[in-house]
Amino acid sequence: MERQDDKSALATTRARIAAAATLADRKAGDVTLVAVSKTQGPEAIEPLLAAGQRVFGENRVQEAAAKWPDLCARHPDVVLHLVGQLQSNKAEEAVTLFDAIHSVDRPSLVKALGAAITKTGRRPDCFVQVNIGEEEQKGGCAIADLPALLAQAKDAGLSVVGLMAVPPAGVEAAPYFALLAKLARDHGLAELSMGMSDDLETAVMLGATQVRVGTALFGARGTAA
Ligand SMILES: *Cc1c(COP(=O)(O)O)cnc(C)c1O
Protein backbone atom coordinates (compact mmCIF):
# COMPACT_ATOMS: atom_id res chain seq x y z
CA MET A 1 0.00 0.00 0.00
CA GLU A 2 1.32 3.45 -0.94
CA ARG A 3 2.19 5.82 1.83
CA GLN A 4 1.46 9.50 1.61
CA ASP A 5 3.26 11.98 3.81
CA ASP A 6 2.90 11.15 7.49
CA LYS A 7 0.14 13.52 8.34
CA SER A 8 -2.08 12.70 5.39
CA ALA A 9 -1.42 8.97 5.82
CA LEU A 10 -2.78 9.31 9.34
CA ALA A 11 -5.73 11.40 8.18
CA THR A 12 -6.50 8.93 5.38
CA THR A 13 -6.36 5.97 7.76
CA ARG A 14 -8.62 7.70 10.25
CA ALA A 15 -11.03 8.56 7.42
CA ARG A 16 -11.08 4.92 6.30
CA ILE A 17 -11.96 3.84 9.85
CA ALA A 18 -14.64 6.52 10.11
CA ALA A 19 -16.23 5.62 6.76
CA ALA A 20 -16.42 1.93 7.65
CA ALA A 21 -17.80 2.72 11.10
CA THR A 22 -20.49 4.93 9.61
CA LEU A 23 -21.53 2.19 7.16
CA ALA A 24 -21.86 -0.24 10.06
CA ASP A 25 -23.78 2.28 12.18
CA ARG A 26 -20.91 2.41 14.67
CA LYS A 27 -19.02 5.37 16.11
CA ALA A 28 -15.50 5.94 14.75
CA GLY A 29 -14.50 6.80 18.32
CA ASP A 30 -15.24 3.22 19.36
CA VAL A 31 -12.38 2.01 17.17
CA THR A 32 -8.82 2.53 18.43
CA LEU A 33 -6.14 2.99 15.79
CA VAL A 34 -3.00 1.17 16.94
CA ALA A 35 -0.13 2.54 14.83
CA VAL A 36 2.21 -0.43 14.42
CA SER A 37 5.66 1.17 14.45
CA LYS A 38 7.81 -1.98 14.38
CA THR A 39 11.09 -1.47 12.50
CA GLN A 40 10.41 2.30 12.36
CA GLY A 41 12.83 4.69 13.99
CA PRO A 42 12.02 7.81 16.03
CA GLU A 43 12.27 9.99 12.90
CA ALA A 44 9.33 8.08 11.40
CA ILE A 45 7.35 8.02 14.65
CA GLU A 46 7.76 11.67 15.69
CA PRO A 47 5.60 13.06 12.85
CA LEU A 48 2.71 10.85 13.90
CA LEU A 49 3.13 11.97 17.51
CA ALA A 50 3.11 15.57 16.29
CA ALA A 51 -0.12 14.85 14.41
CA GLY A 52 -1.76 13.63 17.61
CA GLN A 53 -1.45 9.85 17.34
CA ARG A 54 -0.89 8.36 20.80
CA VAL A 55 -1.50 4.60 20.57
CA PHE A 56 1.39 2.60 19.11
CA GLY A 57 2.05 -1.09 18.61
CA GLU A 58 5.33 -3.00 18.57
CA ASN A 59 5.97 -6.67 17.91
CA ARG A 60 9.22 -7.16 19.84
CA VAL A 61 9.88 -6.39 23.50
CA GLN A 62 13.58 -5.68 22.91
CA GLU A 63 12.98 -3.25 20.09
CA ALA A 64 10.30 -1.42 22.05
CA ALA A 65 12.51 -1.21 25.14
CA ALA A 66 15.28 0.37 23.08
CA LYS A 67 13.07 2.85 21.26
CA TRP A 68 10.16 3.99 23.40
CA PRO A 69 11.46 5.19 26.80
CA ASP A 70 12.95 8.29 25.10
CA LEU A 71 9.82 8.97 23.07
CA CYS A 72 7.58 8.37 26.11
CA ALA A 73 9.65 10.82 28.18
CA ARG A 74 8.67 13.51 25.68
CA HIS A 75 5.09 12.26 25.26
CA PRO A 76 3.98 10.77 28.61
CA ASP A 77 0.46 10.09 27.32
CA VAL A 78 1.64 7.52 24.77
CA VAL A 79 -0.09 4.13 25.06
CA LEU A 80 1.98 1.12 24.00
CA HIS A 81 0.57 -2.16 22.75
CA LEU A 82 2.50 -5.38 22.19
CA VAL A 83 1.06 -7.01 19.06
CA GLY A 84 3.70 -9.70 18.40
CA GLN A 85 4.53 -13.08 19.93
CA LEU A 86 5.79 -12.97 23.50
CA GLN A 87 8.30 -15.37 25.07
CA SER A 88 7.52 -16.29 28.64
CA ASN A 89 10.96 -15.16 29.83
CA LYS A 90 10.13 -11.62 28.62
CA ALA A 91 6.76 -11.47 30.39
CA GLU A 92 7.96 -9.23 33.20
CA GLU A 93 9.61 -6.76 30.84
CA ALA A 94 6.49 -6.76 28.66
CA VAL A 95 4.18 -6.08 31.62
CA THR A 96 6.43 -3.22 32.69
CA LEU A 97 6.64 -1.62 29.26
CA PHE A 98 3.25 -2.19 27.64
CA ASP A 99 -0.26 -0.99 28.44
CA ALA A 100 -1.85 -3.77 26.39
CA ILE A 101 -0.71 -7.22 25.22
CA HIS A 102 -2.46 -8.69 22.17
CA SER A 103 -0.69 -12.04 22.00
CA VAL A 104 -1.65 -14.14 25.03
CA ASP A 105 -1.91 -17.57 23.46
CA ARG A 106 -0.77 -20.42 25.73
CA PRO A 107 -0.89 -21.63 29.35
CA SER A 108 2.86 -21.16 30.00
CA LEU A 109 2.62 -17.52 28.95
CA VAL A 110 -0.51 -16.98 31.06
CA LYS A 111 1.40 -18.32 34.04
CA ALA A 112 4.41 -16.08 33.38
CA LEU A 113 2.20 -13.01 32.90
CA GLY A 114 0.29 -13.78 36.09
CA ALA A 115 3.57 -13.91 38.03
CA ALA A 116 4.79 -10.69 36.37
CA ILE A 117 1.56 -8.88 37.27
CA THR A 118 1.83 -9.97 40.89
CA LYS A 119 5.47 -8.93 41.06
CA THR A 120 5.22 -5.55 39.31
CA GLY A 121 1.72 -4.48 40.30
CA ARG A 122 1.16 -3.55 36.64
CA ARG A 123 -1.92 -5.02 34.94
CA PRO A 124 -1.99 -4.39 31.19
CA ASP A 125 -5.12 -5.11 29.16
CA CYS A 126 -4.75 -8.55 27.65
CA PHE A 127 -6.13 -10.01 24.43
CA VAL A 128 -6.14 -13.74 23.85
CA GLN A 129 -4.81 -14.39 20.37
CA VAL A 130 -6.75 -17.05 18.49
CA ASN A 131 -5.33 -19.06 15.58
CA ILE A 132 -8.53 -18.31 13.72
CA GLY A 133 -7.57 -20.12 10.48
CA GLU A 134 -6.17 -23.16 12.34
CA GLU A 135 -2.85 -22.66 10.54
CA GLU A 136 0.16 -24.85 11.36
CA GLN A 137 2.81 -22.15 11.77
CA LYS A 138 0.72 -19.38 13.21
CA GLY A 139 0.67 -18.04 16.77
CA GLY A 140 -2.58 -18.07 18.67
CA CYS A 141 -4.43 -20.66 20.66
CA ALA A 142 -6.58 -23.25 18.90
CA ILE A 143 -10.28 -22.39 18.88
CA ALA A 144 -10.99 -25.56 20.86
CA ASP A 145 -8.54 -24.47 23.58
CA LEU A 146 -9.97 -20.98 24.00
CA PRO A 147 -12.43 -21.65 26.87
CA ALA A 148 -9.74 -23.34 28.99
CA LEU A 149 -7.17 -20.62 28.29
CA LEU A 150 -9.64 -17.86 29.20
CA ALA A 151 -10.38 -19.64 32.48
CA GLN A 152 -6.67 -19.98 33.24
CA ALA A 153 -6.07 -16.31 32.43
CA LYS A 154 -8.83 -15.29 34.81
CA ASP A 155 -7.44 -17.47 37.57
CA ALA A 156 -3.96 -16.03 37.02
CA GLY A 157 -5.23 -12.47 37.50
CA LEU A 158 -4.90 -11.29 33.90
CA SER A 159 -7.24 -8.56 32.76
CA VAL A 160 -8.56 -10.17 29.57
CA VAL A 161 -10.54 -7.59 27.63
CA GLY A 162 -10.90 -9.27 24.25
CA LEU A 163 -9.66 -11.48 21.44
CA MET A 164 -7.10 -10.89 18.70
CA ALA A 165 -6.42 -12.68 15.43
CA VAL A 166 -4.44 -12.44 12.21
CA PRO A 167 -6.45 -14.27 9.54
CA PRO A 168 -4.79 -16.44 6.87
CA ALA A 169 -3.01 -14.48 4.14
CA GLY A 170 -4.30 -14.33 0.60
CA VAL A 171 -7.91 -15.22 1.26
CA GLU A 172 -11.00 -13.17 2.13
CA ALA A 173 -10.64 -12.15 5.78
CA ALA A 174 -14.32 -11.47 6.51
CA PRO A 175 -15.34 -15.01 7.57
CA TYR A 176 -12.42 -15.13 10.00
CA PHE A 177 -13.25 -11.72 11.46
CA ALA A 178 -16.89 -12.80 11.82
CA LEU A 179 -15.82 -15.99 13.59
CA LEU A 180 -13.56 -14.08 16.00
CA ALA A 181 -16.42 -11.68 16.73
CA LYS A 182 -18.71 -14.61 17.49
CA LEU A 183 -16.16 -16.17 19.85
CA ALA A 184 -15.77 -12.86 21.68
CA ARG A 185 -19.54 -12.54 22.00
CA ASP A 186 -19.85 -16.12 23.27
CA HIS A 187 -17.34 -15.34 26.00
CA GLY A 188 -18.69 -11.91 26.89
CA LEU A 189 -15.55 -10.07 25.76
CA ALA A 190 -15.99 -6.51 24.52
CA GLU A 191 -12.75 -5.88 22.62
CA LEU A 192 -11.81 -7.22 19.19
CA SER A 193 -8.28 -6.65 17.87
CA MET A 194 -8.51 -7.36 14.14
CA GLY A 195 -7.85 -5.63 10.84
CA MET A 196 -4.57 -4.33 9.37
CA SER A 197 -3.63 -1.96 6.54
CA ASP A 198 -5.33 -3.93 3.78
CA ASP A 199 -8.51 -5.07 5.48
CA LEU A 200 -9.33 -2.58 8.22
CA GLU A 201 -12.69 -1.58 6.68
CA THR A 202 -13.88 -5.20 6.69
CA ALA A 203 -12.72 -5.60 10.28
CA VAL A 204 -14.45 -2.40 11.45
CA MET A 205 -17.69 -3.41 9.75
CA LEU A 206 -17.52 -6.75 11.57
CA GLY A 207 -16.95 -5.20 14.98
CA ALA A 208 -13.23 -4.49 15.42
CA THR A 209 -12.53 -2.17 18.35
CA GLN A 210 -8.75 -2.07 17.74
CA VAL A 211 -7.20 -2.04 14.27
CA ARG A 212 -3.44 -2.60 13.99
CA VAL A 213 -2.08 -0.57 11.11
CA GLY A 214 1.55 -0.35 10.01
CA THR A 215 2.18 -0.09 6.28
CA ALA A 216 -0.63 2.35 5.54
CA LEU A 217 0.85 4.79 8.08
CA PHE A 218 4.60 4.26 7.71
CA GLY A 219 5.06 2.81 4.24
CA ALA A 220 6.65 -0.54 3.52
CA ARG A 221 8.89 -1.85 6.29
CA GLY A 222 12.60 -2.23 5.68
CA THR A 223 12.82 0.43 2.98
CA ALA A 224 13.84 4.04 3.43
CA ALA A 225 10.85 6.35 3.74
C1 LIG B 1 3.00 -5.82 11.50
C2 LIG B 1 1.71 -6.16 12.14
C3 LIG B 1 0.55 -5.45 11.84
C4 LIG B 1 0.49 -4.31 10.84
O1 LIG B 1 0.41 -4.84 9.55
P1 LIG B 1 0.29 -3.88 8.26
O2 LIG B 1 -0.14 -4.82 7.19
O3 LIG B 1 1.64 -3.29 8.02
O4 LIG B 1 -0.73 -2.86 8.56
C5 LIG B 1 -0.61 -5.81 12.50
N1 LIG B 1 -0.64 -6.82 13.40
C6 LIG B 1 0.46 -7.53 13.70
C7 LIG B 1 0.35 -8.65 14.70
C8 LIG B 1 1.66 -7.24 13.08
O5 LIG B 1 2.74 -7.96 13.39
mmCIF file with all atom_site columns, N, CA, C and O in Angstrom, residues 117-142:
data_model
loop_
_atom_site.group_PDB
_atom_site.id
_atom_site.type_symbol
_atom_site.label_atom_id
_atom_site.label_alt_id
_atom_site.label_comp_id
_atom_site.label_asym_id
_atom_site.label_entity_id
_atom_site.label_seq_id
_atom_site.pdbx_PDB_ins_code
_atom_site.Cartn_x
_atom_site.Cartn_y
_atom_site.Cartn_z
_atom_site.occupancy
_atom_site.B_iso_or_equiv
_atom_site.pdbx_formal_charge
_atom_site.auth_seq_id
_atom_site.auth_comp_id
_atom_site.auth_asym_id
_atom_site.auth_atom_id
_atom_site.pdbx_PDB_model_num
ATOM 1   N N  . ILE A 1 117 ? 2.554  -9.844  36.770 1.00 0.00 ? 117 ILE A N  1
ATOM 2   C CA . ILE A 1 117 ? 1.561  -8.878  37.265 1.00 0.00 ? 117 ILE A CA 1
ATOM 3   C C  . ILE A 1 117 ? 1.630  -8.790  38.791 1.00 0.00 ? 117 ILE A C  1
ATOM 4   O O  . ILE A 1 117 ? 1.619  -7.695  39.368 1.00 0.00 ? 117 ILE A O  1
ATOM 5   N N  . THR A 1 118 ? 1.724  -9.944  39.432 1.00 0.00 ? 118 THR A N  1
ATOM 6   C CA . THR A 1 118 ? 1.832  -9.974  40.890 1.00 0.00 ? 118 THR A CA 1
ATOM 7   C C  . THR A 1 118 ? 3.086  -9.243  41.347 1.00 0.00 ? 118 THR A C  1
ATOM 8   O O  . THR A 1 118 ? 3.052  -8.445  42.288 1.00 0.00 ? 118 THR A O  1
ATOM 9   N N  . LYS A 1 119 ? 4.187  -9.492  40.654 1.00 0.00 ? 119 LYS A N  1
ATOM 10  C CA . LYS A 1 119 ? 5.472  -8.926  41.065 1.00 0.00 ? 119 LYS A CA 1
ATOM 11  C C  . LYS A 1 119 ? 5.534  -7.421  40.837 1.00 0.00 ? 119 LYS A C  1
ATOM 12  O O  . LYS A 1 119 ? 6.029  -6.672  41.685 1.00 0.00 ? 119 LYS A O  1
ATOM 13  N N  . THR A 1 120 ? 5.039  -6.961  39.683 1.00 0.00 ? 120 THR A N  1
ATOM 14  C CA . THR A 1 120 ? 5.219  -5.554  39.308 1.00 0.00 ? 120 THR A CA 1
ATOM 15  C C  . THR A 1 120 ? 4.050  -4.677  39.744 1.00 0.00 ? 120 THR A C  1
ATOM 16  O O  . THR A 1 120 ? 4.184  -3.452  39.791 1.00 0.00 ? 120 THR A O  1
ATOM 17  N N  . GLY A 1 121 ? 2.901  -5.282  39.998 1.00 0.00 ? 121 GLY A N  1
ATOM 18  C CA . GLY A 1 121 ? 1.719  -4.482  40.296 1.00 0.00 ? 121 GLY A CA 1
ATOM 19  C C  . GLY A 1 121 ? 1.138  -3.813  39.056 1.00 0.00 ? 121 GLY A C  1
ATOM 20  O O  . GLY A 1 121 ? 0.175  -3.060  39.152 1.00 0.00 ? 121 GLY A O  1
ATOM 21  N N  . ARG A 1 122 ? 1.701  -4.084  37.900 1.00 0.00 ? 122 ARG A N  1
ATOM 22  C CA . ARG A 1 122 ? 1.157  -3.553  36.643 1.00 0.00 ? 122 ARG A CA 1
ATOM 23  C C  . ARG A 1 122 ? 0.193  -4.573  36.058 1.00 0.00 ? 122 ARG A C  1
ATOM 24  O O  . ARG A 1 122 ? 0.400  -5.770  36.172 1.00 0.00 ? 122 ARG A O  1
ATOM 25  N N  . ARG A 1 123 ? -0.904 -4.089  35.441 1.00 0.00 ? 123 ARG A N  1
ATOM 26  C CA . ARG A 1 123 ? -1.917 -5.021  34.940 1.00 0.00 ? 123 ARG A CA 1
ATOM 27  C C  . ARG A 1 123 ? -2.413 -4.572  33.574 1.00 0.00 ? 123 ARG A C  1
ATOM 28  O O  . ARG A 1 123 ? -3.479 -3.985  33.429 1.00 0.00 ? 123 ARG A O  1
ATOM 29  N N  . PRO A 1 124 ? -1.598 -4.830  32.528 1.00 0.00 ? 124 PRO A N  1
ATOM 30  C CA . PRO A 1 124 ? -1.995 -4.394  31.188 1.00 0.00 ? 124 PRO A CA 1
ATOM 31  C C  . PRO A 1 124 ? -3.263 -5.114  30.707 1.00 0.00 ? 124 PRO A C  1
ATOM 32  O O  . PRO A 1 124 ? -3.549 -6.230  31.149 1.00 0.00 ? 124 PRO A O  1
ATOM 33  N N  . ASP A 1 125 ? -3.998 -4.450  29.827 1.00 0.00 ? 125 ASP A N  1
ATOM 34  C CA . ASP A 1 125 ? -5.120 -5.109  29.157 1.00 0.00 ? 125 ASP A CA 1
ATOM 35  C C  . ASP A 1 125 ? -4.569 -6.260  28.330 1.00 0.00 ? 125 ASP A C  1
ATOM 36  O O  . ASP A 1 125 ? -3.572 -6.098  27.628 1.00 0.00 ? 125 ASP A O  1
ATOM 37  N N  . CYS A 1 126 ? -5.219 -7.398  28.417 1.00 0.00 ? 126 CYS A N  1
ATOM 38  C CA . CYS A 1 126 ? -4.754 -8.554  27.647 1.00 0.00 ? 126 CYS A CA 1
ATOM 39  C C  . CYS A 1 126 ? -5.799 -9.003  26.635 1.00 0.00 ? 126 CYS A C  1
ATOM 40  O O  . CYS A 1 126 ? -7.005 -8.972  26.903 1.00 0.00 ? 126 CYS A O  1
ATOM 41  N N  . PHE A 1 127 ? -5.309 -9.383  25.469 1.00 0.00 ? 127 PHE A N  1
ATOM 42  C CA . PHE A 1 127 ? -6.127 -10.005 24.432 1.00 0.00 ? 127 PHE A CA 1
ATOM 43  C C  . PHE A 1 127 ? -5.632 -11.439 24.268 1.00 0.00 ? 127 PHE A C  1
ATOM 44  O O  . PHE A 1 127 ? -4.424 -11.660 24.208 1.00 0.00 ? 127 PHE A O  1
ATOM 45  N N  . VAL A 1 128 ? -6.542 -12.379 24.194 1.00 0.00 ? 128 VAL A N  1
ATOM 46  C CA . VAL A 1 128 ? -6.139 -13.740 23.854 1.00 0.00 ? 128 VAL A CA 1
ATOM 47  C C  . VAL A 1 128 ? -6.128 -13.849 22.331 1.00 0.00 ? 128 VAL A C  1
ATOM 48  O O  . VAL A 1 128 ? -7.115 -13.547 21.664 1.00 0.00 ? 128 VAL A O  1
ATOM 49  N N  . GLN A 1 129 ? -4.949 -14.243 21.822 1.00 0.00 ? 129 GLN A N  1
ATOM 50  C CA . GLN A 1 129 ? -4.807 -14.394 20.372 1.00 0.00 ? 129 GLN A CA 1
ATOM 51  C C  . GLN A 1 129 ? -5.294 -15.775 19.966 1.00 0.00 ? 129 GLN A C  1
ATOM 52  O O  . GLN A 1 129 ? -4.891 -16.787 20.537 1.00 0.00 ? 129 GLN A O  1
ATOM 53  N N  . VAL A 1 130 ? -6.171 -15.795 18.963 1.00 0.00 ? 130 VAL A N  1
ATOM 54  C CA . VAL A 1 130 ? -6.751 -17.049 18.486 1.00 0.00 ? 130 VAL A CA 1
ATOM 55  C C  . VAL A 1 130 ? -6.185 -17.363 17.102 1.00 0.00 ? 130 VAL A C  1
ATOM 56  O O  . VAL A 1 130 ? -6.124 -16.483 16.234 1.00 0.00 ? 130 VAL A O  1
ATOM 57  N N  . ASN A 1 131 ? -5.777 -18.598 16.894 1.00 0.00 ? 131 ASN A N  1
ATOM 58  C CA . ASN A 1 131 ? -5.326 -19.059 15.578 1.00 0.00 ? 131 ASN A CA 1
ATOM 59  C C  . ASN A 1 131 ? -6.584 -19.352 14.762 1.00 0.00 ? 131 ASN A C  1
ATOM 60  O O  . ASN A 1 131 ? -7.019 -20.491 14.623 1.00 0.00 ? 131 ASN A O  1
ATOM 61  N N  . ILE A 1 132 ? -7.153 -18.278 14.228 1.00 0.00 ? 132 ILE A N  1
ATOM 62  C CA . ILE A 1 132 ? -8.527 -18.313 13.717 1.00 0.00 ? 132 ILE A CA 1
ATOM 63  C C  . ILE A 1 132 ? -8.645 -19.140 12.432 1.00 0.00 ? 132 ILE A C  1
ATOM 64  O O  . ILE A 1 132 ? -9.721 -19.644 12.126 1.00 0.00 ? 132 ILE A O  1
ATOM 65  N N  . GLY A 1 133 ? -7.536 -19.304 11.694 1.00 0.00 ? 133 GLY A N  1
ATOM 66  C CA . GLY A 1 133 ? -7.575 -20.123 10.482 1.00 0.00 ? 133 GLY A CA 1
ATOM 67  C C  . GLY A 1 133 ? -7.009 -21.514 10.711 1.00 0.00 ? 133 GLY A C  1
ATOM 68  O O  . GLY A 1 133 ? -6.816 -22.270 9.767  1.00 0.00 ? 133 GLY A O  1
ATOM 69  N N  . GLU A 1 134 ? -6.753 -21.864 11.983 1.00 0.00 ? 134 GLU A N  1
ATOM 70  C CA . GLU A 1 134 ? -6.171 -23.165 12.343 1.00 0.00 ? 134 GLU A CA 1
ATOM 71  C C  . GLU A 1 134 ? -4.962 -23.472 11.461 1.00 0.00 ? 134 GLU A C  1
ATOM 72  O O  . GLU A 1 134 ? -4.870 -24.552 10.869 1.00 0.00 ? 134 GLU A O  1
ATOM 73  N N  . GLU A 1 135 ? -4.037 -22.498 11.375 1.00 0.00 ? 135 GLU A N  1
ATOM 74  C CA . GLU A 1 135 ? -2.855 -22.661 10.538 1.00 0.00 ? 135 GLU A CA 1
ATOM 75  C C  . GLU A 1 135 ? -1.705 -23.251 11.350 1.00 0.00 ? 135 GLU A C  1
ATOM 76  O O  . GLU A 1 135 ? -1.452 -22.819 12.477 1.00 0.00 ? 135 GLU A O  1
ATOM 77  N N  . GLU A 1 136 ? -0.973 -24.165 10.725 1.00 0.00 ? 136 GLU A N  1
ATOM 78  C CA . GLU A 1 136 ? 0.163  -24.851 11.358 1.00 0.00 ? 136 GLU A CA 1
ATOM 79  C C  . GLU A 1 136 ? 1.133  -23.896 12.064 1.00 0.00 ? 136 GLU A C  1
ATOM 80  O O  . GLU A 1 136 ? 1.434  -24.051 13.229 1.00 0.00 ? 136 GLU A O  1
ATOM 81  N N  . GLN A 1 137 ? 1.665  -22.935 11.311 1.00 0.00 ? 137 GLN A N  1
ATOM 82  C CA . GLN A 1 137 ? 2.813  -22.148 11.766 1.00 0.00 ? 137 GLN A CA 1
ATOM 83  C C  . GLN A 1 137 ? 2.422  -20.938 12.606 1.00 0.00 ? 137 GLN A C  1
ATOM 84  O O  . GLN A 1 137 ? 3.288  -20.241 13.112 1.00 0.00 ? 137 GLN A O  1
ATOM 85  N N  . LYS A 1 138 ? 1.149  -20.669 12.701 1.00 0.00 ? 138 LYS A N  1
ATOM 86  C CA . LYS A 1 138 ? 0.719  -19.377 13.215 1.00 0.00 ? 138 LYS A CA 1
ATOM 87  C C  . LYS A 1 138 ? 0.602  -19.374 14.728 1.00 0.00 ? 138 LYS A C  1
ATOM 88  O O  . LYS A 1 138 ? 0.195  -20.366 15.331 1.00 0.00 ? 138 LYS A O  1
ATOM 89  N N  . GLY A 1 139 ? 0.906  -18.223 15.341 1.00 0.00 ? 139 GLY A N  1
ATOM 90  C CA . GLY A 1 139 ? 0.666  -18.040 16.766 1.00 0.00 ? 139 GLY A CA 1
ATOM 91  C C  . GLY A 1 139 ? -0.834 -18.010 17.035 1.00 0.00 ? 139 GLY A C  1
ATOM 92  O O  . GLY A 1 139 ? -1.650 -17.894 16.125 1.00 0.00 ? 139 GLY A O  1
ATOM 93  N N  . GLY A 1 140 ? -1.165 -18.109 18.303 1.00 0.00 ? 140 GLY A N  1
ATOM 94  C CA . GLY A 1 140 ? -2.575 -18.071 18.671 1.00 0.00 ? 140 GLY A CA 1
ATOM 95  C C  . GLY A 1 140 ? -3.003 -19.413 19.206 1.00 0.00 ? 140 GLY A C  1
ATOM 96  O O  . GLY A 1 140 ? -2.485 -20.452 18.811 1.00 0.00 ? 140 GLY A O  1
ATOM 97  N N  . CYS A 1 141 ? -3.958 -19.395 20.116 1.00 0.00 ? 141 CYS A N  1
ATOM 98  C CA . CYS A 1 141 ? -4.433 -20.657 20.661 1.00 0.00 ? 141 CYS A CA 1
ATOM 99  C C  . CYS A 1 141 ? -5.469 -21.257 19.712 1.00 0.00 ? 141 CYS A C  1
ATOM 100 O O  . CYS A 1 141 ? -6.145 -20.539 18.971 1.00 0.00 ? 141 CYS A O  1
ATOM 101 N N  . ALA A 1 142 ? -5.566 -22.577 19.721 1.00 0.00 ? 142 ALA A N  1
ATOM 102 C CA . ALA A 1 142 ? -6.582 -23.255 18.905 1.00 0.00 ? 142 ALA A CA 1
ATOM 103 C C  . ALA A 1 142 ? -7.965 -22.856 19.407 1.00 0.00 ? 142 ALA A C  1
ATOM 104 O O  . ALA A 1 142 ? -8.154 -22.606 20.604 1.00 0.00 ? 142 ALA A O  1
#
